[in-house]
Amino acid sequence: FWECCVTMNDSWGYNKKDRNIKSVRQCVRMLAECSGMGGNLLLDVGPKSDGTIPEDQVATLKGIGRWLKKHGEAIYGSVAGLPPGHFYGPSTMNKAGDVIYLVLFDIPRDEIAIKGIRNKIRNASVLGGGAVKHRTIGGAPWANRPGVLWIDVPKDALDPDATVIKIELDGNLDLYTGTGGMVTHNP
């Protein structure tokens, strides 16, 4: 277990002059990246001497709350997701190991790619939205080498802070982690 400890601004505790408040997008990104690596995020909020939280920090916290209300399934109770190289961004999984959550911070220019999943895909969807088109291209099933899973994310399904794609598998994740080369026999 590990934890990333950061402040809402540049100070631990309240500092009247410190107005460098992190944006909702920055905080969501830190949260998703920590969760994707199996860690926790401790976000320090500095209340004033009367116990109230400054309005600019409240606004950021409400934005994080809005995002978690829609995408919390990918964070709460999750475990670390895919290892590096299988998806270019953070990902988490449910504890059962049969659902993967992919976090997209930027607008995809094309389909997104996930490598190494041998499982049949039962469903792919945007959290808080509907199903998305997906297909697998390539691979060598006779050698137990999976193709690349391509997912088309509609622009109108994107969240302004981070979009989460939910991939439901037909069982526990069966991930190919080899080099991809074919083994041949040379007499």
mmCIF file of C-alpha atoms in Angstrom:
data_model
loop_
_atom_site.group_PDB
_atom_site.id
_atom_site.type_symbol
_atom_site.label_atom_id
_atom_site.label_comp_id
_atom_site.label_asym_id
_atom_site.label_seq_id
_atom_site.Cartn_x
_atom_site.Cartn_y
_atom_site.Cartn_z
ATOM 1 C CA PHE A 1 0.000 0.000 0.000
ATOM 2 C CA TRP A 2 1.167 3.511 -0.720
ATOM 3 C CA GLU A 3 -0.216 7.018 -0.705
ATOM 4 C CA CYS A 4 0.520 10.254 -2.557
ATOM 5 C CA CYS A 5 0.156 13.267 -0.259
ATOM 6 C CA VAL A 6 -0.359 16.642 -1.976
ATOM 7 C CA THR A 7 -1.862 19.982 -1.105
ATOM 8 C CA MET A 8 -4.839 21.709 -2.721
ATOM 9 C CA ASN A 9 -2.539 24.703 -3.295
ATOM 10 C CA ASP A 10 1.169 25.129 -2.443
ATOM 11 C CA SER A 11 0.797 25.143 1.357
ATOM 12 C CA TRP A 12 0.043 22.601 4.049
ATOM 13 C CA GLY A 13 -2.778 24.180 6.023
ATOM 14 C CA TYR A 14 -4.376 27.554 5.435
ATOM 15 C CA ASN A 15 -2.310 30.321 3.859
ATOM 16 C CA LYS A 16 -4.282 33.444 2.972
ATOM 17 C CA LYS A 17 -1.745 34.495 0.306
ATOM 18 C CA ASP A 18 -1.576 31.104 -1.432
ATOM 19 C CA ARG A 19 -4.166 31.265 -4.250
ATOM 20 C CA ASN A 20 -2.462 28.653 -6.453
ATOM 21 C CA ILE A 21 -5.383 26.208 -6.255
ATOM 22 C CA LYS A 22 -5.159 23.033 -8.316
ATOM 23 C CA SER A 23 -7.852 22.602 -10.952
ATOM 24 C CA VAL A 24 -10.456 19.851 -10.911
ATOM 25 C CA ARG A 25 -8.707 18.275 -13.924
ATOM 26 C CA GLN A 26 -5.359 18.239 -12.102
ATOM 27 C CA CYS A 27 -6.876 16.643 -8.997
ATOM 28 C CA VAL A 28 -8.844 14.057 -11.006
ATOM 29 C CA ARG A 29 -5.688 13.188 -12.919
ATOM 30 C CA MET A 30 -3.678 12.688 -9.713
ATOM 31 C CA LEU A 31 -6.496 10.569 -8.248
ATOM 32 C CA ALA A 32 -6.798 8.374 -11.351
ATOM 33 C CA GLU A 33 -3.041 7.919 -11.674
ATOM 34 C CA CYS A 34 -2.676 6.980 -7.988
ATOM 35 C CA SER A 35 -5.584 4.524 -8.201
ATOM 36 C CA GLY A 36 -4.204 3.077 -11.438
ATOM 37 C CA MET A 37 -0.970 2.213 -9.638
ATOM 38 C CA GLY A 38 -2.775 0.742 -6.627
ATOM 39 C CA GLY A 39 -2.281 3.759 -4.362
ATOM 40 C CA ASN A 40 -4.328 6.361 -2.536
ATOM 41 C CA LEU A 41 -4.430 10.119 -2.920
ATOM 42 C CA LEU A 42 -4.407 12.257 0.204
ATOM 43 C CA LEU A 43 -5.441 15.769 -0.859
ATOM 44 C CA ASP A 44 -4.791 18.359 1.843
ATOM 45 C CA VAL A 45 -7.387 21.088 2.274
ATOM 46 C CA GLY A 46 -6.443 24.039 4.479
ATOM 47 C CA PRO A 47 -9.417 25.321 6.503
ATOM 48 C CA LYS A 48 -9.406 28.846 7.914
ATOM 49 C CA SER A 49 -9.121 29.415 11.675
ATOM 50 C CA ASP A 50 -12.948 29.386 11.950
ATOM 51 C CA GLY A 51 -13.062 25.914 10.358
ATOM 52 C CA THR A 52 -14.497 27.015 6.999
ATOM 53 C CA ILE A 53 -12.894 25.960 3.746
ATOM 54 C CA PRO A 54 -12.021 28.756 1.288
ATOM 55 C CA GLU A 55 -14.508 29.022 -1.604
ATOM 56 C CA ASP A 56 -11.921 28.365 -4.328
ATOM 57 C CA GLN A 57 -11.017 25.070 -2.639
ATOM 58 C CA VAL A 58 -14.727 24.248 -2.185
ATOM 59 C CA ALA A 59 -15.239 24.756 -5.930
ATOM 60 C CA THR A 60 -12.454 22.288 -6.734
ATOM 61 C CA LEU A 61 -13.770 19.760 -4.201
ATOM 62 C CA LYS A 62 -17.276 20.012 -5.692
ATOM 63 C CA GLY A 63 -15.825 19.415 -9.150
ATOM 64 C CA ILE A 64 -14.010 16.315 -7.915
ATOM 65 C CA GLY A 65 -17.268 15.192 -6.277
ATOM 66 C CA ARG A 66 -19.152 15.652 -9.556
ATOM 67 C CA TRP A 67 -16.551 13.535 -11.348
ATOM 68 C CA LEU A 68 -16.600 10.818 -8.658
ATOM 69 C CA LYS A 69 -20.403 10.654 -8.682
ATOM 70 C CA LYS A 70 -20.214 9.700 -12.351
ATOM 71 C CA HIS A 71 -16.960 7.678 -12.310
ATOM 72 C CA GLY A 72 -16.520 6.508 -8.709
ATOM 73 C CA GLU A 73 -17.041 2.886 -9.741
ATOM 74 C CA ALA A 74 -13.578 3.042 -11.338
ATOM 75 C CA ILE A 75 -11.964 4.394 -8.146
ATOM 76 C CA TYR A 76 -13.716 3.141 -5.009
ATOM 77 C CA GLY A 77 -12.650 -0.402 -4.127
ATOM 78 C CA SER A 78 -10.541 -0.697 -7.268
ATOM 79 C CA VAL A 79 -7.122 -2.259 -7.652
ATOM 80 C CA ALA A 80 -4.209 -1.379 -9.943
ATOM 81 C CA GLY A 81 -5.041 -1.823 -13.600
ATOM 82 C CA LEU A 82 -3.103 -2.857 -16.667
ATOM 83 C CA PRO A 83 0.700 -2.848 -16.563
ATOM 84 C CA PRO A 84 2.538 -0.186 -18.601
ATOM 85 C CA GLY A 85 2.505 -0.733 -22.345
ATOM 86 C CA HIS A 86 -0.953 -2.299 -22.551
ATOM 87 C CA PHE A 87 -2.818 1.025 -22.466
ATOM 88 C CA TYR A 88 -1.391 4.526 -22.571
ATOM 89 C CA GLY A 89 -3.053 6.072 -19.553
ATOM 90 C CA PRO A 90 -4.150 5.009 -16.095
ATOM 91 C CA SER A 91 -6.440 2.055 -15.623
ATOM 92 C CA THR A 92 -7.996 0.274 -12.674
ATOM 93 C CA MET A 93 -9.794 -3.020 -12.205
ATOM 94 C CA ASN A 94 -12.528 -4.278 -9.948
ATOM 95 C CA LYS A 95 -11.392 -6.697 -7.238
ATOM 96 C CA ALA A 96 -12.969 -9.652 -9.054
ATOM 97 C CA GLY A 97 -10.612 -8.989 -11.980
ATOM 98 C CA ASP A 98 -13.275 -9.111 -14.684
ATOM 99 C CA VAL A 99 -13.795 -5.376 -15.292
ATOM 100 C CA ILE A 100 -11.165 -2.922 -16.522
ATOM 101 C CA TYR A 101 -11.590 0.852 -16.297
ATOM 102 C CA LEU A 102 -9.554 2.989 -18.706
ATOM 103 C CA VAL A 103 -9.132 6.683 -17.902
ATOM 104 C CA LEU A 104 -8.852 9.133 -20.806
ATOM 105 C CA PHE A 105 -7.593 12.622 -19.982
ATOM 106 C CA ASP A 106 -7.464 13.914 -23.534
ATOM 107 C CA ILE A 107 -9.812 13.815 -26.493
ATOM 108 C CA PRO A 108 -8.946 10.754 -28.581
ATOM 109 C CA ARG A 109 -7.904 11.640 -32.124
ATOM 110 C CA ASP A 110 -8.984 8.182 -33.238
ATOM 111 C CA GLU A 111 -9.939 4.903 -31.599
ATOM 112 C CA ILE A 112 -8.098 3.975 -28.397
ATOM 113 C CA ALA A 113 -6.002 0.792 -28.327
ATOM 114 C CA ILE A 114 -5.590 -1.826 -25.593
ATOM 115 C CA LYS A 115 -3.054 -4.594 -26.028
ATOM 116 C CA GLY A 116 -2.783 -8.078 -24.576
ATOM 117 C CA ILE A 117 -6.346 -8.957 -23.525
ATOM 118 C CA ARG A 118 -7.049 -12.590 -24.354
ATOM 119 C CA ASN A 119 -10.554 -12.571 -22.876
ATOM 120 C CA LYS A 120 -13.724 -12.220 -24.880
ATOM 121 C CA ILE A 121 -15.172 -8.722 -24.334
ATOM 122 C CA ARG A 122 -18.732 -8.916 -23.003
ATOM 123 C CA ASN A 123 -19.355 -5.166 -23.174
ATOM 124 C CA ALA A 124 -17.568 -1.843 -23.511
ATOM 125 C CA SER A 125 -19.181 1.399 -22.382
ATOM 126 C CA VAL A 126 -18.516 4.928 -21.179
ATOM 127 C CA LEU A 127 -19.226 5.289 -17.457
ATOM 128 C CA GLY A 128 -22.243 7.548 -17.139
ATOM 129 C CA GLY A 129 -22.977 6.969 -20.832
ATOM 130 C CA GLY A 130 -23.786 4.158 -23.190
ATOM 131 C CA ALA A 131 -22.138 1.311 -25.040
ATOM 132 C CA VAL A 132 -19.230 1.994 -27.370
ATOM 133 C CA LYS A 133 -18.155 0.166 -30.517
ATOM 134 C CA HIS A 134 -15.170 -2.118 -30.119
ATOM 135 C CA ARG A 135 -13.311 -4.643 -32.229
ATOM 136 C CA THR A 136 -10.180 -6.739 -32.070
ATOM 137 C CA ILE A 137 -7.740 -6.636 -34.953
ATOM 138 C CA GLY A 138 -4.860 -9.009 -35.583
ATOM 139 C CA GLY A 139 -3.453 -11.585 -33.244
ATOM 140 C CA ALA A 140 -2.544 -15.228 -33.634
ATOM 141 C CA PRO A 141 -5.190 -17.276 -31.785
ATOM 142 C CA TRP A 142 -3.458 -20.562 -32.711
ATOM 143 C CA ALA A 143 -0.406 -19.331 -30.734
ATOM 144 C CA ASN A 144 -2.480 -17.757 -27.939
ATOM 145 C CA ARG A 145 -1.416 -14.248 -29.036
ATOM 146 C CA PRO A 146 -4.236 -11.705 -28.771
ATOM 147 C CA GLY A 147 -4.916 -8.947 -31.241
ATOM 148 C CA VAL A 148 -5.298 -5.295 -30.351
ATOM 149 C CA LEU A 149 -8.638 -4.178 -28.906
ATOM 150 C CA TRP A 150 -9.802 -0.949 -30.539
ATOM 151 C CA ILE A 151 -12.534 1.150 -28.921
ATOM 152 C CA ASP A 152 -14.338 4.016 -30.636
ATOM 153 C CA VAL A 153 -15.208 6.738 -28.102
ATOM 154 C CA PRO A 154 -17.856 9.176 -29.381
ATOM 155 C CA LYS A 155 -16.925 12.830 -28.858
ATOM 156 C CA ASP A 156 -20.320 13.555 -27.256
ATOM 157 C CA ALA A 157 -19.590 10.946 -24.527
ATOM 158 C CA LEU A 158 -16.419 12.692 -23.306
ATOM 159 C CA ASP A 159 -16.265 14.154 -19.803
ATOM 160 C CA PRO A 160 -14.603 17.581 -19.465
ATOM 161 C CA ASP A 161 -12.258 16.362 -16.693
ATOM 162 C CA ALA A 162 -11.582 12.709 -17.605
ATOM 163 C CA THR A 163 -13.597 10.030 -19.377
ATOM 164 C CA VAL A 164 -13.732 6.444 -18.107
ATOM 165 C CA ILE A 165 -14.259 3.457 -20.390
ATOM 166 C CA LYS A 166 -15.572 0.293 -18.723
ATOM 167 C CA ILE A 167 -14.562 -3.034 -20.299
ATOM 168 C CA GLU A 168 -16.432 -6.089 -19.042
ATOM 169 C CA LEU A 169 -14.603 -9.375 -19.626
ATOM 170 C CA ASP A 170 -15.909 -12.945 -19.847
ATOM 171 C CA GLY A 171 -13.862 -13.934 -16.769
ATOM 172 C CA ASN A 172 -10.788 -12.881 -14.820
ATOM 173 C CA LEU A 173 -8.356 -10.881 -16.907
ATOM 174 C CA ASP A 174 -6.159 -13.141 -19.033
ATOM 175 C CA LEU A 175 -3.384 -10.797 -20.117
ATOM 176 C CA TYR A 176 -0.645 -11.651 -22.578
ATOM 177 C CA THR A 177 2.633 -10.282 -21.243
ATOM 178 C CA GLY A 178 5.088 -11.923 -23.634
ATOM 179 C CA THR A 179 7.255 -10.250 -26.217
ATOM 180 C CA GLY A 180 4.927 -11.087 -29.089
ATOM 181 C CA GLY A 181 7.458 -13.108 -31.052
ATOM 182 C CA MET A 182 6.636 -16.501 -32.478
ATOM 183 C CA VAL A 183 8.610 -19.514 -31.336
ATOM 184 C CA THR A 184 9.895 -21.526 -34.262
ATOM 185 C CA HIS A 185 11.700 -24.799 -34.318
ATOM 186 C CA ASN A 186 15.006 -24.817 -36.205
ATOM 187 C CA PRO A 187 16.448 -28.347 -36.618
#
